[in-house]
Amino acid sequence: MPKTSFIFIEILFLFLILIVFPSLLITKTPFYFQENDKLQISLDSGKKYVYKFNHPANLNTLSLQLKNPLIQNNSRIVIELENSLGNSLAQFVFFGSNVGDPGWLDLNFPPVSDTSFAINLTTDNTIPESLFLLSDPGGNWDLKTTYQTPRLSNRLQNTINSLFDRFQKMDPFYLSFYLLVLIILNWVFLKK
Amino acid sequence: MSIKKTIILSLILRFLIAPFFYHPDIKSQHFHFQYLSRGVLNIYQFIADNKLSLPYRDTFNYLPLTYFSLGAYHALTKPLFPQNLSLWLNDWSVTQNNYDSFPFFMLILKLPYLVFDIGVALLLLKLYGQKIFVVWLFNPLSIYLIYILGNFDIIPVFFTLFSWYLLKRNLPQFSYISLGVATAFKLYPLLFLPFFLFLKPKHFFKNILFFSLPLIFTVLPFVASQPFFLSLTNSGLSQKIIETRILNLPLFPITYLFIFLWYLRHRQIEESILLIFLSFIVLVDFHAQWLLWFLPFIMPVIAKSTYKTIVFTLLSCLCVLLVIITNDSYLFWGHLTPVNPSFVSLRSPYQLLRYRFFIDPLIMENYIKIILAVLSLSFLLKSNAKN
């Protein structure tokens, strides 16, 4: 095999694995990952629980952590996502049986262009201290979100940028060691 | 291509693959190995005493030699570790995959496997010639099992093959010591022991004594430790080989017995191990890395004919399919976590089957097992007709 073809195959492998695969497959980027479990907010009927947050555009999944001890409560839970103008973007209806002890409730919806949101949660639960929302003592709900990058060209750009960013943060000794080993092995293999 | 160039080409391939693939088994094992450099000699007791305060609470389910040898590697190479490796080993939080040097963690932790992997290749070269040597170095199955799944099974595999090499060179004492060392890493070489012992049944008890020496030396200091025994009972192999039953009779041990009787008549060790392998993949709910135990022995038999090679390739693909439809998000896209942590959030084949196509993966596993059984039977019938 000619030397250039051999080196080309290696570079192609690295290009595929480091840039093409992530760009093709990873369309959702995680943004929030708040998991504290410190505070349990009791969910009761007649109250509206509101959480406001800012987020990059194209938000498309949202997860809240709720707790239904021993999965005994089967009350109706309504979760509504609104933009900053108060317009409803998505609404989800669950029942206590859908909530774990504790468990994440995953909400999926088409990407939204807004960047400022409010989550409204209401329930018809009449038994106090039987259904909970998990949060930290500062009132930040346990929250996971992702936003979508629909265009492949944007994802390619993002992958390349994050790769260069990562190279800069990597251990320089190991990065040079790895590259040096590969270069030496290639040189020994390709020399006549 | 010369032997030297073949090895260098295989090294290039391994250096390109090893850093970018991950499975959490390698992290959990090295999480425990790190305690040797902190002066912990009885890891079983240490975990039992500190379970509640440890960031990772599973027991250490391997034998003491594994802890001492890989723990020693960990202790000796610690000054050369990439920055944050120790931090990463102890990070089991949601940020555990967000380390910039993740690929280098994989590289340094898999380096010992590289040495034993090349060692196995060289033994195969001595035992069976250049063809099998090349097949070992470039077959995707062993590369997947060693560098993608990243388990340490290649170490006992090396010692088992070394034992076979020494037995063929008429050095039985050293051979049984080597098999004992392999068994002191993982118990599976016990499956091979009767075949080795009855190849030349002279000095039977002396050979058993030599085999037992490494086990006695490494296990004896722990016999009084209750957590050690509790950890050993968690070992999967002893339970899984008796799980498949008909009329409450465990099928794999019975098949194993028949294979052994066949072996006593024919004295063909590689063929017998191939038969064990075929019954193992059909009758045992195996962990992927267990397939590696048989590979060096069965390759020479498989490589004899195109038909066998094709059937074996099919069998291997089905075995890998069985593995990737397991409910473990790290067994497919999750392997690429060192490249990008978001890979682990992608839908795994298990989730796709279950939630998109509404197929129960357990039923699919049963179908695959049936196909494996049919293929294995056809393989046996064809070989038998030829013989």
Coordinates of C-alpha atoms in Angstrom, one line a residue:
Chain A
M1 CA 0.0 0.0 0.0
P2 CA 1.4 3.5 -0.9
K3 CA 2.6 5.5 2.1
T4 CA 0.1 8.4 1.5
S5 CA -2.9 6.0 1.3
F6 CA -1.9 4.4 4.6
I7 CA -1.6 7.7 6.4
F8 CA -4.8 8.9 4.7
I9 CA -6.7 5.9 6.1
E10 CA -5.5 6.7 9.6
I11 CA -6.5 10.3 9.3
L12 CA -9.8 9.3 7.9
F13 CA -10.4 7.0 10.8
L14 CA -9.7 9.8 13.3
F15 CA -11.8 12.3 11.3
L16 CA -14.7 9.9 11.3
I17 CA -14.5 9.0 15.0
L18 CA -13.7 12.5 16.3
I19 CA -15.8 14.7 14.0
V20 CA -18.2 13.0 11.6
F21 CA -19.8 10.5 14.1
P22 CA -20.5 13.1 16.9
S23 CA -21.8 15.6 14.3
L24 CA -24.1 13.1 12.6
L25 CA -25.4 11.5 15.7
I26 CA -25.4 14.0 18.5
T27 CA -28.2 16.4 17.6
K28 CA -29.1 17.3 21.2
T29 CA -26.8 19.2 23.5
P30 CA -27.3 19.0 27.3
F31 CA -27.5 22.4 29.0
Y32 CA -29.0 22.2 32.5
F33 CA -28.1 19.3 34.7
Q34 CA -29.3 20.3 38.2
E35 CA -29.7 17.4 40.5
N36 CA -29.7 18.2 44.2
D37 CA -32.5 16.1 45.9
K38 CA -32.0 18.3 49.0
L39 CA -35.5 19.7 49.3
Q40 CA -38.8 18.0 48.7
I41 CA -41.6 20.5 47.8
S42 CA -45.0 19.0 48.6
L43 CA -47.3 19.3 45.7
D44 CA -50.9 20.1 46.7
S45 CA -54.1 21.1 44.9
G46 CA -55.0 24.7 44.5
K47 CA -51.4 25.9 44.3
K48 CA -49.4 26.8 41.2
Y49 CA -45.7 26.0 41.3
V50 CA -43.6 28.2 38.9
Y51 CA -40.0 28.0 37.9
K52 CA -38.4 30.5 35.6
F53 CA -35.1 30.0 33.6
N54 CA -33.2 31.2 30.7
H55 CA -31.9 28.8 28.0
P56 CA -30.3 28.8 24.5
A57 CA -32.7 28.7 21.6
N58 CA -34.1 25.3 20.3
L59 CA -34.9 23.9 23.8
N60 CA -36.5 20.6 23.0
T61 CA -36.4 18.3 26.1
L62 CA -37.0 19.0 29.7
S63 CA -36.9 16.7 32.7
L64 CA -38.1 17.3 36.2
Q65 CA -37.5 15.0 39.2
L66 CA -40.6 14.1 41.2
K67 CA -41.1 11.7 44.1
N68 CA -44.2 9.6 44.8
P69 CA -43.3 7.6 47.9
L70 CA -44.2 3.9 47.4
I71 CA -46.0 5.0 44.2
Q72 CA -49.2 5.3 46.2
N73 CA -50.5 8.6 44.9
N74 CA -52.3 8.7 41.6
S75 CA -53.2 12.4 41.3
R76 CA -53.3 14.3 38.1
I77 CA -50.2 16.5 37.4
V78 CA -50.2 19.2 34.7
I79 CA -47.0 20.7 33.5
E80 CA -47.0 23.6 31.2
L81 CA -44.1 25.3 29.5
E82 CA -44.6 29.1 28.7
N83 CA -42.4 31.7 27.1
S84 CA -41.7 35.1 28.7
L85 CA -44.8 36.6 27.2
G86 CA -47.0 33.9 28.9
N87 CA -47.8 32.0 25.7
S88 CA -48.2 28.3 26.2
L89 CA -45.6 26.3 24.3
A90 CA -46.3 22.8 25.4
Q91 CA -48.6 21.1 28.0
F92 CA -48.2 17.6 29.5
V93 CA -50.6 15.7 31.7
F94 CA -49.3 12.9 34.0
F95 CA -50.6 10.8 36.8
G96 CA -49.0 9.8 40.1
S97 CA -48.4 6.3 38.7
N98 CA -46.1 7.8 36.1
V99 CA -43.9 9.2 38.9
G100 CA -41.1 7.2 40.4
D101 CA -39.8 7.2 44.0
P102 CA -38.1 9.4 42.9
G103 CA -37.9 9.5 39.1
W104 CA -37.3 11.9 36.2
L105 CA -40.3 12.9 34.2
D106 CA -39.1 13.4 30.6
L107 CA -40.9 16.0 28.5
N108 CA -40.2 16.1 24.7
F109 CA -41.4 18.7 22.3
P110 CA -40.4 20.4 19.0
P111 CA -37.5 22.9 19.4
V112 CA -38.7 26.3 20.5
S113 CA -36.9 29.5 19.4
D114 CA -37.6 31.4 22.7
T115 CA -34.8 31.8 25.3
S116 CA -36.7 32.7 28.4
F117 CA -39.2 30.2 29.9
A118 CA -41.5 29.5 32.8
I119 CA -42.6 26.0 33.9
N120 CA -46.0 25.9 35.6
L121 CA -47.0 22.8 37.6
T122 CA -50.4 22.2 39.1
T123 CA -52.0 19.1 40.6
D124 CA -55.3 17.9 42.0
N125 CA -53.6 16.1 44.9
T126 CA -55.5 16.4 48.1
I127 CA -53.3 14.3 50.4
P128 CA -50.6 16.5 51.9
E129 CA -47.0 15.3 51.9
S130 CA -47.7 12.5 49.5
L131 CA -46.3 13.8 46.2
F132 CA -43.1 15.9 45.9
L133 CA -41.0 17.9 43.5
L134 CA -37.2 17.8 44.2
S135 CA -35.2 21.0 44.4
D136 CA -32.3 22.6 46.1
P137 CA -32.7 24.8 49.2
G138 CA -32.4 27.9 47.0
G139 CA -35.6 26.9 45.1
N140 CA -33.8 25.6 42.0
W141 CA -35.8 22.7 40.7
D142 CA -34.0 19.5 39.8
L143 CA -33.9 20.1 36.0
K144 CA -32.3 18.5 32.9
T145 CA -32.6 20.2 29.5
T146 CA -31.3 19.7 26.0
Y147 CA -31.4 21.9 23.0
Q148 CA -31.3 20.8 19.4
T149 CA -28.9 21.8 16.7
P150 CA -30.9 20.9 13.6
R151 CA -28.4 21.8 10.8
L152 CA -25.5 19.4 10.2
S153 CA -23.2 22.2 9.2
N154 CA -23.7 23.9 12.6
R155 CA -23.1 20.7 14.4
L156 CA -19.9 20.1 12.4
Q157 CA -18.8 23.6 13.3
N158 CA -19.6 23.0 17.0
T159 CA -17.8 19.7 17.0
I160 CA -14.7 21.1 15.5
N161 CA -14.8 24.1 17.9
S162 CA -15.3 21.9 21.0
L163 CA -12.5 19.5 19.8
F164 CA -10.0 22.4 19.5
D165 CA -11.2 23.7 22.8
R166 CA -10.6 20.2 24.3
F167 CA -7.1 19.9 22.8
Q168 CA -6.2 23.1 24.5
K169 CA -7.4 21.8 27.9
M170 CA -5.8 18.3 27.5
D171 CA -2.7 17.2 29.3
P172 CA 0.0 18.4 26.9
F173 CA 2.4 15.7 27.9
Y174 CA 0.0 12.9 27.0
L175 CA -1.2 14.6 23.9
S176 CA 2.4 14.9 22.6
F177 CA 3.3 11.4 23.8
Y178 CA 0.3 9.9 22.0
L179 CA 1.1 11.8 18.7
L180 CA 4.7 10.9 19.0
V181 CA 4.0 7.2 19.5
L182 CA 1.7 7.2 16.4
I183 CA 4.3 9.1 14.3
I184 CA 7.2 6.8 15.4
L185 CA 5.1 3.6 14.7
N186 CA 4.1 5.0 11.3
W187 CA 7.6 5.9 10.5
V188 CA 9.0 2.4 11.4
F189 CA 6.2 0.7 9.5
L190 CA 6.5 2.7 6.4
K191 CA 10.3 2.9 6.1
K192 CA 11.8 0.4 3.7
Chain B
M1 CA 5.0 -8.8 5.6
S2 CA 7.6 -9.5 8.3
I3 CA 6.7 -10.4 11.9
K4 CA 8.1 -7.0 13.1
K5 CA 6.0 -5.0 10.6
T6 CA 2.9 -7.0 11.4
I7 CA 3.3 -6.2 15.1
I8 CA 3.9 -2.5 14.4
L9 CA 0.8 -2.4 12.1
S10 CA -1.2 -4.0 14.9
L11 CA 0.2 -1.5 17.4
I12 CA -0.9 1.4 15.2
L13 CA -4.4 -0.1 15.0
R14 CA -4.5 -0.6 18.8
F15 CA -3.2 2.9 19.5
L16 CA -5.9 4.3 17.2
I17 CA -8.7 2.4 18.9
A18 CA -7.8 2.1 22.6
P19 CA -8.2 5.8 23.6
F20 CA -11.6 6.4 22.1
F21 CA -13.6 3.5 23.5
Y22 CA -14.9 3.0 27.0
H23 CA -16.9 0.8 29.2
P24 CA -17.4 1.5 32.9
D25 CA -16.0 -1.9 34.0
I26 CA -12.5 -0.6 33.5
K27 CA -13.2 2.3 35.8
S28 CA -14.9 0.3 38.5
Q29 CA -11.9 -2.2 38.5
H30 CA -9.3 0.6 38.7
F31 CA -11.4 2.3 41.3
H32 CA -10.6 -0.7 43.5
F33 CA -7.0 -1.2 42.3
Q34 CA -6.1 2.3 43.4
Y35 CA -6.4 1.3 47.0
L36 CA -3.3 -0.9 46.9
S37 CA -1.2 2.3 46.5
R38 CA -2.9 3.6 49.6
G39 CA -1.7 0.6 51.6
V40 CA -5.0 -1.5 51.5
L41 CA -4.0 -5.1 51.4
N42 CA -7.4 -6.8 52.1
I43 CA -9.7 -4.9 49.6
Y44 CA -12.6 -7.2 50.4
Q45 CA -12.6 -6.2 54.1
F46 CA -11.8 -2.6 53.3
I47 CA -15.0 -2.3 51.1
A48 CA -17.1 -4.1 53.7
D49 CA -15.9 -1.7 56.4
N50 CA -16.2 1.5 54.3
K51 CA -19.1 0.8 52.0
L52 CA -21.2 3.7 53.1
S53 CA -18.4 6.3 52.6
L54 CA -17.1 5.1 49.3
P55 CA -18.2 6.9 46.1
Y56 CA -18.6 3.5 44.3
R57 CA -20.1 0.9 46.5
D58 CA -20.0 -2.4 44.6
T59 CA -17.9 -5.2 45.9
F60 CA -14.6 -6.3 44.4
N61 CA -15.6 -9.6 42.7
Y62 CA -12.2 -10.7 41.5
L63 CA -9.4 -12.8 43.0
P64 CA -6.6 -11.3 45.1
L65 CA -3.9 -11.8 42.4
T66 CA -5.9 -9.5 40.1
Y67 CA -6.0 -6.8 42.8
F68 CA -2.3 -7.2 43.6
S69 CA -1.0 -7.3 40.0
L70 CA -3.1 -4.6 38.5
G71 CA -3.0 -2.6 41.7
A72 CA 0.8 -2.8 41.5
Y73 CA 0.7 -1.5 37.9
H74 CA -1.6 1.3 39.2
A75 CA 0.8 2.2 42.0
L76 CA 4.0 2.0 39.8
T77 CA 2.6 4.1 37.0
K78 CA 0.8 6.6 39.2
P79 CA 3.5 9.3 38.9
L80 CA 2.9 9.2 35.1
F81 CA -0.8 9.4 35.2
P82 CA -2.6 12.1 33.2
Q83 CA -3.8 14.9 35.3
N84 CA -7.2 14.2 36.9
L85 CA -7.1 10.4 36.4
S86 CA -7.3 9.9 40.2
L87 CA -10.1 12.5 40.4
W88 CA -12.0 10.8 37.6
L89 CA -11.6 7.3 39.2
N90 CA -13.4 8.7 42.3
D91 CA -16.0 10.7 40.4
W92 CA -19.2 8.8 40.1
S93 CA -21.4 11.9 39.8
V94 CA -23.2 13.3 36.8
T95 CA -19.9 14.9 35.7
Q96 CA -18.0 11.6 35.6
N97 CA -17.8 11.6 31.8
N98 CA -16.8 15.3 31.3
Y99 CA -13.1 15.0 31.5
D100 CA -11.0 16.5 28.7
S101 CA -8.2 13.9 29.1
F102 CA -10.7 10.9 29.0
P103 CA -9.0 9.3 25.9
F104 CA -5.6 9.3 27.7
F105 CA -7.2 7.7 30.8
M106 CA -8.3 4.9 28.5
L107 CA -4.9 4.7 26.9
I108 CA -2.9 4.3 30.1
L109 CA -5.4 1.9 31.7
K110 CA -5.3 -0.4 28.6
L111 CA -1.5 -0.4 28.2
P112 CA -1.0 -3.6 30.2
Y113 CA -3.6 -5.4 28.0
L114 CA -1.6 -4.4 25.0
V115 CA 1.5 -6.2 26.4
F116 CA -0.5 -9.4 27.0
D117 CA -2.3 -9.2 23.7
I118 CA 1.0 -9.1 21.8
G119 CA 2.2 -11.8 24.1
V120 CA -0.7 -14.0 23.0
A121 CA 0.0 -13.2 19.4
L122 CA 3.6 -14.3 19.8
L123 CA 2.6 -17.5 21.5
L124 CA 0.2 -18.3 18.7
L125 CA 3.0 -17.7 16.2
K126 CA 5.2 -20.3 18.0
L127 CA 2.3 -22.7 18.4
Y128 CA 0.5 -22.5 15.1
G129 CA 2.5 -20.4 12.7
Q130 CA 2.1 -17.0 11.0
K131 CA -1.4 -17.3 9.7
I132 CA -3.0 -17.7 13.1
F133 CA -0.6 -14.9 14.4
V134 CA -2.0 -12.5 11.8
V135 CA -5.6 -13.7 12.4
W136 CA -5.3 -12.9 16.1
L137 CA -3.8 -9.5 15.6
F138 CA -6.3 -8.3 13.1
N139 CA -9.6 -10.1 13.9
P140 CA -12.2 -7.5 15.0
L141 CA -13.6 -9.8 17.8
S142 CA -10.5 -9.9 19.9
I143 CA -9.9 -6.1 19.3
Y144 CA -13.5 -5.5 20.4
L145 CA -13.2 -7.7 23.5
I146 CA -9.9 -6.3 24.7
Y147 CA -9.8 -2.6 23.7
I148 CA -13.5 -1.6 23.4
L149 CA -14.9 -3.6 26.4
G150 CA -11.6 -3.0 28.1
N151 CA -11.6 -6.0 30.5
F152 CA -8.5 -7.7 31.9
D153 CA -9.4 -11.2 30.7
I154 CA -6.6 -11.0 28.3
I155 CA -4.2 -11.6 31.2
P156 CA -5.5 -15.0 32.3
V157 CA -5.9 -15.8 28.6
F158 CA -2.2 -15.2 28.1
F159 CA -1.2 -17.4 31.0
T160 CA -3.6 -20.2 29.9
L161 CA -2.1 -20.2 26.4
F162 CA 1.4 -20.0 27.9
S163 CA 0.6 -23.1 29.9
W164 CA -0.5 -24.9 26.7
Y165 CA 2.7 -23.8 25.0
L166 CA 4.8 -25.1 27.9
L167 CA 2.9 -28.4 28.0
K168 CA 3.6 -28.9 24.3
R169 CA 7.3 -28.1 25.0
N170 CA 7.3 -30.9 27.7
L171 CA 7.6 -28.6 30.6
P172 CA 4.6 -29.8 32.7
Q173 CA 5.6 -28.2 36.0
F174 CA 5.9 -24.8 34.6
S175 CA 2.9 -25.4 32.5
Y176 CA 0.7 -26.1 35.5
I177 CA 2.1 -23.2 37.5
S178 CA 1.2 -20.9 34.5
L179 CA -2.3 -22.4 34.4
G180 CA -2.5 -21.9 38.2
V181 CA -1.5 -18.2 37.7
A182 CA -4.3 -17.8 35.1
T183 CA -6.7 -19.4 37.6
A184 CA -5.5 -17.0 40.3
F185 CA -6.7 -14.2 38.1
K186 CA -10.0 -15.7 37.0
L187 CA -11.5 -19.1 37.8
Y188 CA -12.4 -20.0 34.2
P189 CA -9.1 -21.9 33.5
L190 CA -10.6 -24.6 35.7
L191 CA -12.7 -25.5 32.7
F192 CA -9.5 -26.3 30.8
L193 CA -7.7 -28.0 33.6
P194 CA -9.1 -31.6 33.1
F195 CA -8.2 -31.4 29.4
F196 CA -4.6 -30.4 30.2
L197 CA -4.3 -33.0 33.0
F198 CA -5.5 -35.9 30.8
L199 CA -3.4 -35.0 27.8
K200 CA -0.5 -36.9 29.4
P201 CA -1.8 -38.2 32.6
K202 CA 1.6 -39.0 34.1
H203 CA 2.4 -37.4 37.6
F204 CA -1.3 -36.5 37.9
F205 CA -1.2 -35.4 41.6
K206 CA 2.1 -33.7 41.2
N207 CA 0.7 -31.6 38.4
I208 CA -2.4 -30.7 40.5
L209 CA 0.0 -29.6 43.2
F210 CA 1.9 -27.3 40.8
F211 CA -1.4 -26.0 39.5
S212 CA -2.6 -25.2 43.0
L213 CA 0.6 -23.4 44.2
P214 CA -0.3 -19.9 42.8
L215 CA -3.8 -20.2 44.1
I216 CA -2.7 -21.4 47.5
F217 CA -0.2 -18.5 47.8
T218 CA -2.6 -15.8 46.7
V219 CA -5.9 -17.0 48.2
L220 CA -4.6 -18.5 51.5
P221 CA -4.1 -15.2 53.3
F222 CA -7.8 -14.4 52.7
V223 CA -9.5 -17.6 53.6
A224 CA -10.4 -16.3 57.1
S225 CA -12.0 -13.2 55.5
Q226 CA -15.8 -13.4 55.3
P227 CA -16.1 -10.5 52.8
F228 CA -13.7 -12.3 50.5
F229 CA -16.0 -15.3 50.4
L230 CA -19.1 -13.1 49.9
S231 CA -17.4 -11.4 47.0
L232 CA -16.5 -14.7 45.4
T233 CA -20.1 -16.0 45.6
N234 CA -21.0 -12.9 43.5
S235 CA -18.8 -14.2 40.7
G236 CA -21.0 -14.7 37.7
L237 CA -19.4 -17.8 36.1
S238 CA -20.2 -20.3 38.8
Q239 CA -23.9 -19.3 38.8
K240 CA -24.4 -18.8 35.1
I241 CA -23.0 -22.2 34.0
I242 CA -25.8 -23.9 35.9
E243 CA -28.7 -21.6 35.0
T244 CA -29.9 -23.3 31.8
R245 CA -31.7 -26.5 32.9
I246 CA -34.0 -29.2 31.6
L247 CA -35.8 -31.3 34.2
N248 CA -33.8 -29.4 36.8
L249 CA -30.5 -30.8 35.2
P250 CA -27.9 -28.1 34.4
L251 CA -27.2 -28.5 30.7
F252 CA -23.8 -26.9 30.4
P253 CA -22.0 -29.1 33.0
I254 CA -23.6 -32.2 31.4
T255 CA -22.5 -31.2 27.9
Y256 CA -19.1 -30.4 29.3
L257 CA -18.9 -33.9 30.7
F258 CA -19.8 -35.4 27.3
I259 CA -17.2 -33.3 25.6
F260 CA -14.6 -34.5 28.1
L261 CA -15.5 -38.1 27.5
W262 CA -15.1 -37.4 23.7
Y263 CA -11.7 -35.8 24.5
L264 CA -10.6 -38.9 26.4
R265 CA -11.1 -40.9 23.2
H266 CA -9.7 -38.4 20.7
R267 CA -7.2 -36.3 22.7
Q268 CA -7.7 -33.3 20.5
I269 CA -7.6 -30.3 22.8
E270 CA -8.3 -27.5 20.4
E271 CA -11.4 -29.3 19.0
S272 CA -12.6 -30.0 22.5
I273 CA -12.3 -26.4 23.5
L274 CA -14.2 -25.4 20.3
L275 CA -17.0 -27.8 21.4
I276 CA -17.0 -26.2 24.9
F277 CA -17.2 -22.8 23.2
L278 CA -20.2 -23.8 21.1
S279 CA -22.1 -25.2 24.0
F280 CA -21.0 -22.2 26.2
I281 CA -22.5 -19.6 23.8
V282 CA -25.7 -21.5 23.5
L283 CA -26.2 -22.7 27.1
V284 CA -24.7 -19.9 29.2
D285 CA -25.9 -16.4 29.6
F286 CA -22.3 -15.1 29.0
H287 CA -20.7 -11.7 29.5
A288 CA -19.1 -10.6 26.3
Q289 CA -15.5 -10.6 27.6
W290 CA -15.8 -14.3 28.4
L291 CA -15.7 -15.2 24.7
L292 CA -12.0 -14.2 24.8
W293 CA -11.1 -17.2 26.9
F294 CA -11.7 -19.6 24.0
L295 CA -10.5 -17.6 21.1
P296 CA -6.7 -18.4 21.0
F297 CA -7.5 -22.2 21.2
I298 CA -10.2 -22.3 18.6
M299 CA -8.7 -20.1 16.0
P300 CA -6.4 -22.8 14.5
V301 CA -9.4 -25.1 14.1
I302 CA -11.6 -22.4 12.6
A303 CA -8.9 -21.2 10.2
K304 CA -8.7 -24.8 8.7
S305 CA -11.6 -24.3 6.3
T306 CA -13.6 -21.5 4.7
Y307 CA -16.9 -23.0 5.8
K308 CA -15.8 -23.0 9.5
T309 CA -14.5 -19.4 9.1
I310 CA -17.8 -18.3 7.7
V311 CA -19.9 -20.0 10.4
F312 CA -17.6 -18.8 13.1
T313 CA -17.9 -15.2 11.8
L314 CA -21.7 -15.5 11.8
L315 CA -21.6 -16.9 15.4
S316 CA -19.3 -14.1 16.5
C317 CA -21.6 -11.5 15.0
L318 CA -24.6 -13.0 16.7
C319 CA -22.7 -13.1 20.0
V320 CA -21.9 -9.4 19.7
L321 CA -25.5 -8.7 18.8
L322 CA -26.5 -10.4 22.0
V323 CA -24.2 -8.1 23.9
I324 CA -25.3 -4.9 22.3
I325 CA -29.0 -5.5 22.9
T326 CA -28.3 -5.8 26.6
N327 CA -29.8 -3.0 28.8
D328 CA -26.6 -1.1 29.3
S329 CA -26.3 2.3 27.6
Y330 CA -22.5 1.9 27.5
L331 CA -22.6 -1.2 25.3
F332 CA -23.2 0.6 22.0
W333 CA -22.9 4.4 21.4
G334 CA -21.8 4.8 25.0
H335 CA -18.5 3.2 24.1
L336 CA -17.7 6.5 22.4
T337 CA -18.0 8.5 25.6
P338 CA -14.3 9.5 25.6
V339 CA -15.0 11.3 22.2
N340 CA -18.1 13.0 23.4
P341 CA -20.0 12.5 26.7
S342 CA -23.3 12.9 24.9
F343 CA -23.0 9.6 23.2
V344 CA -24.2 7.9 26.3
S345 CA -27.5 9.7 26.1
L346 CA -28.2 8.4 22.6
R347 CA -30.8 5.7 22.4
S348 CA -29.2 2.3 22.8
P349 CA -30.3 -0.7 20.6
Y350 CA -32.1 -2.0 23.8
Q351 CA -34.1 1.2 24.0
L352 CA -34.8 1.3 20.3
L353 CA -36.1 -2.2 20.3
R354 CA -38.2 -1.7 23.4
Y355 CA -39.6 1.9 22.9
R356 CA -39.5 2.4 19.1
F357 CA -40.3 -1.1 17.7
F358 CA -42.0 -2.4 20.8
I359 CA -40.0 -5.7 20.7
D360 CA -39.0 -7.2 24.0
P361 CA -35.2 -7.5 23.8
L362 CA -35.4 -10.6 26.0
I363 CA -37.5 -12.4 23.4
M364 CA -35.0 -11.3 20.7
E365 CA -32.2 -12.7 22.9
N366 CA -34.0 -16.1 22.9
Y367 CA -34.4 -16.0 19.1
I368 CA -30.6 -15.3 18.8
K369 CA -29.8 -18.1 21.1
I370 CA -31.9 -20.5 19.0
I371 CA -30.1 -19.3 15.8
L372 CA -26.8 -19.8 17.7
A373 CA -27.8 -23.4 18.6
V374 CA -28.9 -24.2 15.0
L375 CA -25.6 -22.8 13.6
S376 CA -23.5 -24.6 16.2
L377 CA -25.3 -27.9 15.4
S378 CA -24.8 -27.5 11.7
F379 CA -21.2 -26.7 12.4
L380 CA -20.8 -29.9 14.4
L381 CA -22.7 -32.1 11.9
K382 CA -20.6 -30.8 9.0
S383 CA -17.3 -31.3 10.9
N384 CA -18.4 -34.8 12.0
A385 CA -19.4 -35.8 8.4
K386 CA -15.9 -34.7 7.2
N387 CA -14.1 -36.6 9.9

